[in-house]
Coordinates of C-alpha atoms in Angstrom, one line a residue:
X65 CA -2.2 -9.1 114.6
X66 CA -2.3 -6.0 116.4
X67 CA 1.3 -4.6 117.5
X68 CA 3.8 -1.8 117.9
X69 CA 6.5 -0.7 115.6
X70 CA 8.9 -1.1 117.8
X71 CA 8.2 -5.1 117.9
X72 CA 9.0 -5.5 114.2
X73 CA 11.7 -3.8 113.5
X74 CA 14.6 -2.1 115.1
X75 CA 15.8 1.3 115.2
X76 CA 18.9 2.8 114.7
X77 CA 21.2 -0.6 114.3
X78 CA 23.7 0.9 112.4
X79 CA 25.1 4.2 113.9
X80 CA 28.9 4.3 113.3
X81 CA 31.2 6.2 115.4
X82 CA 33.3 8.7 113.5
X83 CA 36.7 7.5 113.0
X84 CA 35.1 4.3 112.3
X85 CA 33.4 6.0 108.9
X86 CA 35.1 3.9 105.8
X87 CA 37.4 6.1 103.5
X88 CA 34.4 6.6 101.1
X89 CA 31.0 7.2 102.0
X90 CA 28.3 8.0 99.6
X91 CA 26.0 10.5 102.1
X92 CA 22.5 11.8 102.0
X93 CA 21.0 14.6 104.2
X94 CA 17.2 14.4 105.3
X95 CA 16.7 17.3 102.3
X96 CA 18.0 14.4 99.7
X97 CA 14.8 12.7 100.5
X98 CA 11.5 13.8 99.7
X99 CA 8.7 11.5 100.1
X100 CA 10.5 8.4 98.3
X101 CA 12.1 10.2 95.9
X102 CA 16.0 10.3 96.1
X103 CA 18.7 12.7 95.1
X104 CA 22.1 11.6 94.1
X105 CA 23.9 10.8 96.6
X106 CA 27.3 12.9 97.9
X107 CA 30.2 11.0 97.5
X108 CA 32.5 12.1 100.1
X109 CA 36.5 11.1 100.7
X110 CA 37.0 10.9 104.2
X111 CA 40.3 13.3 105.2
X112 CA 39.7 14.9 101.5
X113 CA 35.9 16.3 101.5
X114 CA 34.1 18.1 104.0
X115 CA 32.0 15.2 105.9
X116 CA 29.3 16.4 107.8
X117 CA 29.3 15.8 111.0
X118 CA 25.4 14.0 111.6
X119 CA 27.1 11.3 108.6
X120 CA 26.7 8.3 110.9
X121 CA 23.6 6.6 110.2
X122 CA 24.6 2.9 108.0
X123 CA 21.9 1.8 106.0
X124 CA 20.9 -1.5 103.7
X125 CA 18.8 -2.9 101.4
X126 CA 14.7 -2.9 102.8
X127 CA 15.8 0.0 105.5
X128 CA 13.2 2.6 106.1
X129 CA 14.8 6.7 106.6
X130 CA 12.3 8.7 108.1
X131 CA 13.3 12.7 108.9
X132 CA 12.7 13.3 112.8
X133 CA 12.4 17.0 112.3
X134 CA 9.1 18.1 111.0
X135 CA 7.4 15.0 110.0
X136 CA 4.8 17.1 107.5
X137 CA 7.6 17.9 105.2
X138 CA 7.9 14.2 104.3
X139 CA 11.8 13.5 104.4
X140 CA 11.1 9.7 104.0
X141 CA 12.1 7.2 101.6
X142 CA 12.7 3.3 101.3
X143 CA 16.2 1.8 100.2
X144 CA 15.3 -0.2 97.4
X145 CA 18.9 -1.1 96.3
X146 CA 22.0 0.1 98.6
X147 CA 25.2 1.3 97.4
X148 CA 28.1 0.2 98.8
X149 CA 28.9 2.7 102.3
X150 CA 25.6 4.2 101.6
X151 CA 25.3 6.8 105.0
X152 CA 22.8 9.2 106.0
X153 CA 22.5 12.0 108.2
X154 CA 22.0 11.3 112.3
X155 CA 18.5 13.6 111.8
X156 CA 17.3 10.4 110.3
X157 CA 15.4 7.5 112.1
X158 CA 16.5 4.2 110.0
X159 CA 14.0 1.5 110.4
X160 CA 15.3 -2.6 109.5
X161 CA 12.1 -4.8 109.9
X162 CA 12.2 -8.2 110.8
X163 CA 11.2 -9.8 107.5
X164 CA 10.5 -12.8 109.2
X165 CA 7.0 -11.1 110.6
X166 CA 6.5 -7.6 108.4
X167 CA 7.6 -7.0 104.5
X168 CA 9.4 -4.4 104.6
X169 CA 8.1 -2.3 102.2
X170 CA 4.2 -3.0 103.3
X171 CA 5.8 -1.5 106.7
X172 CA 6.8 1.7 104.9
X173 CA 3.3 2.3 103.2
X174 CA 2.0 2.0 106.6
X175 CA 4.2 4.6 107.9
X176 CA 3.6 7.4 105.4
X177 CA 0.3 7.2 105.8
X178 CA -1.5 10.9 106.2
X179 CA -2.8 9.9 109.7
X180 CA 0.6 8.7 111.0
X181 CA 2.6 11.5 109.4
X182 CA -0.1 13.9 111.1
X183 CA 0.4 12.2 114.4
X184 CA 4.1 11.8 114.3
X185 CA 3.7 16.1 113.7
X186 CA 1.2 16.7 116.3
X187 CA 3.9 14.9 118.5
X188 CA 6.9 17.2 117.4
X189 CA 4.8 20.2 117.6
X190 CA 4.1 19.6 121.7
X191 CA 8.3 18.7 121.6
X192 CA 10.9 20.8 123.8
X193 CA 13.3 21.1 121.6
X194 CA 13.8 24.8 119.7
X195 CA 12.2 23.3 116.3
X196 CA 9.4 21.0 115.9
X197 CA 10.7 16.8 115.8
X198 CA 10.5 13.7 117.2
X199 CA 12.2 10.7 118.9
X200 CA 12.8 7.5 117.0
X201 CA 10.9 6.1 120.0
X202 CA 7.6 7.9 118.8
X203 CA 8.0 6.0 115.8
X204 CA 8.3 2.7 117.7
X205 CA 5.1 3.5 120.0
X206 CA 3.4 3.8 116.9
X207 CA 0.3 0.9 116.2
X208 CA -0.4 -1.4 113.3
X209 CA -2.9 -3.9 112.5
X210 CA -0.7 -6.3 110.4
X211 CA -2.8 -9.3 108.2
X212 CA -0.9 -12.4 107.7
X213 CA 2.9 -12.0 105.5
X214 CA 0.9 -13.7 102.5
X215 CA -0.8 -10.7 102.2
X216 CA 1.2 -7.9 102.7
X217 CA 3.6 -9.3 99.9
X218 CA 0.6 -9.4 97.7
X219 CA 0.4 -5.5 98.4
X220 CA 3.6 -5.1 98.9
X221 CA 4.3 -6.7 95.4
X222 CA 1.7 -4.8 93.2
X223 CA 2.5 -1.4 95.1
X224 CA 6.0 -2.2 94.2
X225 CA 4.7 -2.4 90.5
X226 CA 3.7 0.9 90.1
X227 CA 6.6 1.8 90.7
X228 CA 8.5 0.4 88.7
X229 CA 6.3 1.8 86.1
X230 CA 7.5 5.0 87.7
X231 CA 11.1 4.1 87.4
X232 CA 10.6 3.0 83.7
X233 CA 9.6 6.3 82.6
X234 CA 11.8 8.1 84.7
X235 CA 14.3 6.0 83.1
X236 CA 12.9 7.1 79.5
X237 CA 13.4 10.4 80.7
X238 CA 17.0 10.2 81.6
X239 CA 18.2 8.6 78.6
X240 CA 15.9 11.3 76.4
X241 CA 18.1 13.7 78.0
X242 CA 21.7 12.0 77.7
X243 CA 20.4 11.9 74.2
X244 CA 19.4 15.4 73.7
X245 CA 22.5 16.9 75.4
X246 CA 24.8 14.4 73.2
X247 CA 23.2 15.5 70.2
X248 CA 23.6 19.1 70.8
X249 CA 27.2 18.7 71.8
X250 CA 27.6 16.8 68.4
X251 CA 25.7 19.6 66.1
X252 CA 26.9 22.9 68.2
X253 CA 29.9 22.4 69.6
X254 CA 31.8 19.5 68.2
X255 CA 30.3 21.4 64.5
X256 CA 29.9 17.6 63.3
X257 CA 26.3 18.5 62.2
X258 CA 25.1 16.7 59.1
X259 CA 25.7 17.9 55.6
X260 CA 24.2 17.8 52.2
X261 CA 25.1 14.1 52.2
X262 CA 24.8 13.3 55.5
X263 CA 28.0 12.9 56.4
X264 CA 29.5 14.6 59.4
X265 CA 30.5 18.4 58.7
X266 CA 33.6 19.0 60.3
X267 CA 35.5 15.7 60.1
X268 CA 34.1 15.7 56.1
X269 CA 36.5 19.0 55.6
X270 CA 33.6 21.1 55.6
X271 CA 34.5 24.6 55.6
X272 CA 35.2 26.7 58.8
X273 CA 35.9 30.6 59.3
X274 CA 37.9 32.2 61.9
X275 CA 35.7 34.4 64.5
X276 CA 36.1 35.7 68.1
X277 CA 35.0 32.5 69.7
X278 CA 37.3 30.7 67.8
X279 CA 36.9 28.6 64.4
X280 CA 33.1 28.1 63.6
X281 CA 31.7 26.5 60.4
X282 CA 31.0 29.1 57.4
X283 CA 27.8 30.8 57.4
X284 CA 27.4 30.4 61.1
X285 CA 27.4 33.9 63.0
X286 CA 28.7 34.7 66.2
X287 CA 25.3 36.0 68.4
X288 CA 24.0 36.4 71.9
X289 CA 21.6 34.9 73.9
X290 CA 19.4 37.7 73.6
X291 CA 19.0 37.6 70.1
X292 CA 17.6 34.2 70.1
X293 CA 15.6 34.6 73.7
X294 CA 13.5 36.5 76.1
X295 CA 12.5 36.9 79.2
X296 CA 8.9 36.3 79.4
X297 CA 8.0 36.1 82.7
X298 CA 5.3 38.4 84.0
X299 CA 4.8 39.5 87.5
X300 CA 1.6 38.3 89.4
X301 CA 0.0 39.6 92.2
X302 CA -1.0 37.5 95.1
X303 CA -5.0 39.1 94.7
X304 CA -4.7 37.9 91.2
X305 CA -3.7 33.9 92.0
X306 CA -6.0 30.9 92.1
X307 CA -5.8 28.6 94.8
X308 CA -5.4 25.9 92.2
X309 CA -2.9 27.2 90.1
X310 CA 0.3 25.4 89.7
X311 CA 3.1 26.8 92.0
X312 CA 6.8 26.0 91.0
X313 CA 9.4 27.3 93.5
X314 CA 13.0 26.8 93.8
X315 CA 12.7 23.8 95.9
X316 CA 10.9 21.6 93.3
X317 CA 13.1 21.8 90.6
X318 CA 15.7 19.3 90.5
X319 CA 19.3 19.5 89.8
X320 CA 20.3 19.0 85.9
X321 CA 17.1 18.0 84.5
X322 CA 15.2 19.3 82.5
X323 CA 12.1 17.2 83.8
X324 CA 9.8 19.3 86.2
X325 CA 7.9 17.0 87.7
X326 CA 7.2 18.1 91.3
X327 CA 5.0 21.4 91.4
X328 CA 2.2 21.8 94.1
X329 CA -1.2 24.2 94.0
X330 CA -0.8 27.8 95.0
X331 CA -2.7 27.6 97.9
X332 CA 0.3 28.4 100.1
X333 CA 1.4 31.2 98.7
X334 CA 2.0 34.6 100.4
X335 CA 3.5 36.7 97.8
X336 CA 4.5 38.2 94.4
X337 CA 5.1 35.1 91.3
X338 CA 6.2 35.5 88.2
X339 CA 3.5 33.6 85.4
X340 CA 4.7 31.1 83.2
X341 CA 3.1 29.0 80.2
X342 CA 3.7 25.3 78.9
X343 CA 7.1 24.7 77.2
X344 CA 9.0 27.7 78.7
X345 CA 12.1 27.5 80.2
X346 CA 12.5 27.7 83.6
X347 CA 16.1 29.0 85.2
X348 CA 17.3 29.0 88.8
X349 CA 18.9 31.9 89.0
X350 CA 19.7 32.0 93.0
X351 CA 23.0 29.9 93.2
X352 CA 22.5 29.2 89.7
X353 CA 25.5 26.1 90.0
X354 CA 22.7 24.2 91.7
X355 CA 21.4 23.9 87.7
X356 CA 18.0 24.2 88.3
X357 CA 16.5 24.2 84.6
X358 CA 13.6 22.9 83.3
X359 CA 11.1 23.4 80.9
X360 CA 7.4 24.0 82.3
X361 CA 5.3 21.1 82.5
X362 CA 2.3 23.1 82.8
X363 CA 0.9 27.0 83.0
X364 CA 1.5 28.4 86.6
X365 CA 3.5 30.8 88.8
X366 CA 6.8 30.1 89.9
X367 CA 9.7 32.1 92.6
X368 CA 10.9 35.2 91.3
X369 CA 14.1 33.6 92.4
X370 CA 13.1 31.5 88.8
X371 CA 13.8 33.4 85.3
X372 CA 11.1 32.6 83.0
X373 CA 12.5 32.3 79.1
X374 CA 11.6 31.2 75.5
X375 CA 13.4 31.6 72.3
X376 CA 12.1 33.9 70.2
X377 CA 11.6 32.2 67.5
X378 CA 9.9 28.2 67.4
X379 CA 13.2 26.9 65.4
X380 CA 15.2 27.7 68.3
X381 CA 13.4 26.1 71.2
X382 CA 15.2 22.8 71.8
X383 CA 18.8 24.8 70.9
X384 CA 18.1 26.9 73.5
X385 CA 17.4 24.4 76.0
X386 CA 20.5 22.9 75.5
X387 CA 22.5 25.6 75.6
X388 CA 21.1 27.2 78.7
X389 CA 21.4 23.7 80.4
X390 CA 25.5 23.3 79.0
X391 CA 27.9 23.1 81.7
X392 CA 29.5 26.1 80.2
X393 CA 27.0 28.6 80.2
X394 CA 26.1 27.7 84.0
X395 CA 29.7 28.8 84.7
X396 CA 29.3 31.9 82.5
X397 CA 26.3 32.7 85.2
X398 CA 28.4 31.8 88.3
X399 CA 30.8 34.1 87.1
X400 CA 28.6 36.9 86.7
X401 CA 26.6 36.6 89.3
X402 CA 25.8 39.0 92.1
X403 CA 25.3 38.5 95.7
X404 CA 28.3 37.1 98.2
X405 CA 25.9 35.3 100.7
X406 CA 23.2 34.6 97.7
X407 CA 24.3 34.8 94.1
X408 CA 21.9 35.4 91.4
X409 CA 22.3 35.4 88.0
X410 CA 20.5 38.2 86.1
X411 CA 19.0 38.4 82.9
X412 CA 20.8 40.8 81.4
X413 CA 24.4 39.2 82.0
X414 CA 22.7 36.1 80.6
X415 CA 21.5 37.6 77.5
X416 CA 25.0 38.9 76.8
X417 CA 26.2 35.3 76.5
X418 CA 28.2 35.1 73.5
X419 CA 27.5 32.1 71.4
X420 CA 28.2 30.2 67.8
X421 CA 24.6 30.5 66.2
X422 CA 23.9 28.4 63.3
X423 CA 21.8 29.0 60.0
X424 CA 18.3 29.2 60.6
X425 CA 17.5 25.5 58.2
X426 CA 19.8 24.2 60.3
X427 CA 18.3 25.4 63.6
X428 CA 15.0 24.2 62.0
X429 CA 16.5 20.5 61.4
X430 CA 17.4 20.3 65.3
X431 CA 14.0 21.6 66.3
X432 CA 12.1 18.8 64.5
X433 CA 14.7 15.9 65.7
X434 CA 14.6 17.3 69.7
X435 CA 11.3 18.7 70.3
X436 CA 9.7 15.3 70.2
X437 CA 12.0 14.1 72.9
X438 CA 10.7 17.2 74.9
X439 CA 7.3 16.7 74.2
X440 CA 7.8 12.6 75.8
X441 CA 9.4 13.8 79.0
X442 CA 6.2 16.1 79.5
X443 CA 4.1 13.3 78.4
X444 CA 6.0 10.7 80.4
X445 CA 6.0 13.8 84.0
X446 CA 1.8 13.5 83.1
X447 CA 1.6 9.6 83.5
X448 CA 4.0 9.7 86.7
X449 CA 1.7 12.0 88.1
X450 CA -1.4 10.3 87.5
X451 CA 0.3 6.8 89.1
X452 CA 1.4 8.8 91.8
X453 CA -1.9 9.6 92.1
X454 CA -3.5 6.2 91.9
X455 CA -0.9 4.7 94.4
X456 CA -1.7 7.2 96.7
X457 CA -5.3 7.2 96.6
X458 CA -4.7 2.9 96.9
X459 CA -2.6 2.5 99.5
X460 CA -4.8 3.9 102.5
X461 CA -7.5 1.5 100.8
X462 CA -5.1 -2.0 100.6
X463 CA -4.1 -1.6 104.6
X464 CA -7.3 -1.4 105.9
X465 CA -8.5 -4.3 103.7
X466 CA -11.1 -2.2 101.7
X467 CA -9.3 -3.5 98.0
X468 CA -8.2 -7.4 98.4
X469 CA -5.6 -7.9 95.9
X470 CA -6.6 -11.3 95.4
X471 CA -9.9 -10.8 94.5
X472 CA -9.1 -8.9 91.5
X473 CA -10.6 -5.9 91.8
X474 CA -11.4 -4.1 88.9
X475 CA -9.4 -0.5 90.4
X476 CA -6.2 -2.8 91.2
X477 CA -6.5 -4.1 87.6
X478 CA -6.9 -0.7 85.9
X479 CA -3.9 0.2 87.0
X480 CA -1.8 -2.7 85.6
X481 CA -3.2 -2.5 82.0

C-alpha cells in the first residue's frame, strides 16, 4: 500500500498552551536528541525553574520527535517508554501513528532513512526562513510503500532486538560506573579501604593523622594532581590528519560518563587537534560543569577545548579517573576557571588540585579491582558500535523487502546469535 505520511499518523496532537503546562514537566530540547539516543531529561518546576518558552509539545509512548531545523543533524528519536509530563521543545515535529494501519516504530525506520533525511534537507535548504528547516507538513507529504502490519512487526520486532542488546550493555555500562565511583568513594574518601584482614580501615580503628585537608589515614600523603598526572596531549596539524582518523569534539562526549561512545572520522575537520591514544583521559574543559570526561575509546584527535591526561604512573590510572570525574574536583575547576562568557578550566589550576594520596600497594590494589571494569565499558562501546552498524546497514535492506525476516536469512540470524 502506497501512501503519505500524513494518512498514518498525525502531527502535532499534543501542543499545550502555556498556562496550561502541569506544575512539573520533564523537558527535552531538539539538542537532547541525537539520532535515537536520549539525554536526561530537564526536570523543570513550573513558577520555580526557568521554562523555556518552545516547552509545549506533549508526547506518549510510540510518538516519533523529529527536529525541523536542519534535518542532516539528525535530532530524531522514538519514545520507547514516556515519563509522566514528558514535554519537548515546539522546534520538534511529534508524529503519533495510527497503530491500527502502521507500527509505530517500523514508521520511524522509514523516516530516518538517508534518502528521506536528504530530502527533508534539500527542502529546508530552498526554505525562507533565516536558517535552514522545514514544516511538519513536509514530513506529512512524504511517501511510503507500506507491506501488510504482519510484516512490519516482524521488522519492527527484530529491529527492536538489537536494541535492546544496545540498552543491555549500555545498562552494563552504567552500573560499571555506579560501581566504580562507589568504590572509590569507599577507599578514598570515606578511608574504609581494606586492611591486613580485610576488614574496613577506618571504622576498624585504623590509625589516622592530622594534615591540611583534614584527618587522612597514616602513611597517606597529602599531593597534587600533578604529581600523579600529565597532560599528554599533543598538537596536530590539520596537513598532518587522516581523513579516517577518529575525531572527538566537545559535542560527542556525554555528560558524567565516562563511556565515549560517539566519535566520527576527521573528514570534517578544518583546524588544529590535539592527539590522543587508547585509555587516556579525556576532560571538557570549556564549561567544565557540563562534566564532560571520558576515557578514549580509541587513538584519534580531539577539540583543543578537550584536555588530554594520563597518570603517570599505570597504578594510578583508575584513581585518577575517579577523581577527576568526583563532583568535587569539577567544582574545584568551576571555581578556577577563566572566561565570563566561556569558562575554561586550565591545566595548570587542575594540576594544583590538592588531594589525600594513598600508598603506592594500595593504589596498585585499586588498579587491578577497577581497570577491568574500564576495559568492559570499552569492550561493551566496540560491540555497540558494531550493532549500530549492522542495524544500519539492515534497515534500508528490510523496507524495501531485500531481507524477509521470515525466511531466515542467514545476515538476520547473525545478528541474533
Amino acid at each position: 500500500m502506497k501512501c503519505k505520511i500524513g494518512d498514518i499518523c498525525k502531527v502535532n496532537v499534543h501542543t499545550l498552551k502555556k498556562n496550561n503546562l502541569p506544575k512539573e514537566i520533564y523537558y527535552l530540547d531538539t539538542s537532547s536528541v541525537t539520532e535515537g539516543h536520549f539525554q536526561k531529561p530537564n526536570k523543570l518546576t513550573i513558577g520555580k525553574d526557568n521554562v523555556p518558552s518552545r516547552a509545549r509539545r506533549k508526547v506518549k509512548k510510540n510518538d516519533i520527535v523529529y527536529s525541523t531545523v536542519r534535518p542532516i543533524q539528525r535530532h530524531y528519536g522514538f519514545i520507547r517508554e514516556s515519563e509522566e509530563h514528558l514535554i519537548v521543545s515546539t522546534g520538534f515535529a511529534v508524529l503519533t501513528p495510527d497503530e491500527t494501519v502502521v507500527d509505530p516504530y517500523y514508521l520511524y525506520c522509514f523516516l530516518t532513512l538517508n534518502p528521506n533525511i536528504e530530502l527533508l534537507q534539500a527542502i529546508a535548504e530552498n526554505s525562507t526562513s533565516a536558517y535552514p528547516s522545514i514544516k511538519p507538513r513536509d514530513i506529512s507529504e512524504l511517501e511510503i510503500e507500506l507491506p501488510n502490519l504482519d510484516t512490519q512487526k516482524s521488522i519492527s520486532i527484530f529491529l527492536r532486538s538489537i536494541n535492546e542488546k544496545i540498552d543491555l550493555n549500555n545498562q552494563i555500562t552504567s552500573n560499571l560506573e555506579e560501581l566504580s565511583k562507589n568504590l572509590f568513594k569507599n577507599w578514598f574518601i570515606d578511608f574504609e579501604f581494606p586492611n591486613e584482614g580485610g576488614e574496613p580501615y577506618r571504622s576498624s580503628g585504623g590509625k589516622m593523622v592530622e594534615s591540611e585537608l583534614g584527618w587522612i589515614p597514616a602513611g597517606w600523603e597529602v599531593s597534587k594532581v600533578k604529581d600523579v598526572a600529565q597532560n599528554v596531549g599533543k598538537n596536530v596539524k590539520i596537513s598532518e590528519i587522516d581523513n579516517e582518523t577518529p575525531y572527538i569534539g566537545l559535542e560527542h562526549m556525554p555528560r558524567a560518563s565516562v563511556a565515549l561512545s560517539s566519535w566520527e572520522t576527521s573528514e570534517k575537520v578544518n583546524s588544529n587537534k590535539k592527539s590522543y591514544k587508547k585509555k587516556d583521559i579525556l576532560f571538557g574543559k570549556l564549561r567544565p560543569y557540563f562534566k564532560k570526561v571520558g576515557i578514549a575509546p580509541t587513538n584519534g584527535i580531539c577539540s583543543t577545548d578537550i584536555l588530554v591526561i594520563n597518570s603517570i604512573k599505570a597504578e594510578h590510572f583508575s584513581f585518577l579517573v575517579c577523581l577527576l570525574t568526583q563532583d568535587k574536583f569539577i567544582e574545584y575547576c568551576n571555581q578556577t576557571s577563566t572566561g565570563t562568557r566561556m569558562p575554561r578550566a586550565g591545566w595548570q589550576a587542575m594540576g594544583d588540585y590538592k588531594l589525600a594520596l594513598p600508598p603506592i600497594e594500595l593504589a596498585s590494589k585499586f588498579e587491578d579491582l577497577l581497570n577491568p571494569f574500564f576495559d568492559q565499558i570499552l569492550s561493551l562501546i566496540y560491540q555497540n558500535k558494531k550493532l549500530e552498524g549492522i542495524r544500519k546497514s539492515l534497515i534500508p535492506r528490510l523496507l524495501s523487502g531485500e531481507i524477509v525476516i521470515n525466511e531466515e536469512s542467514e545476515e538476520v540470524e547473525n545478528v541474533l546469535v
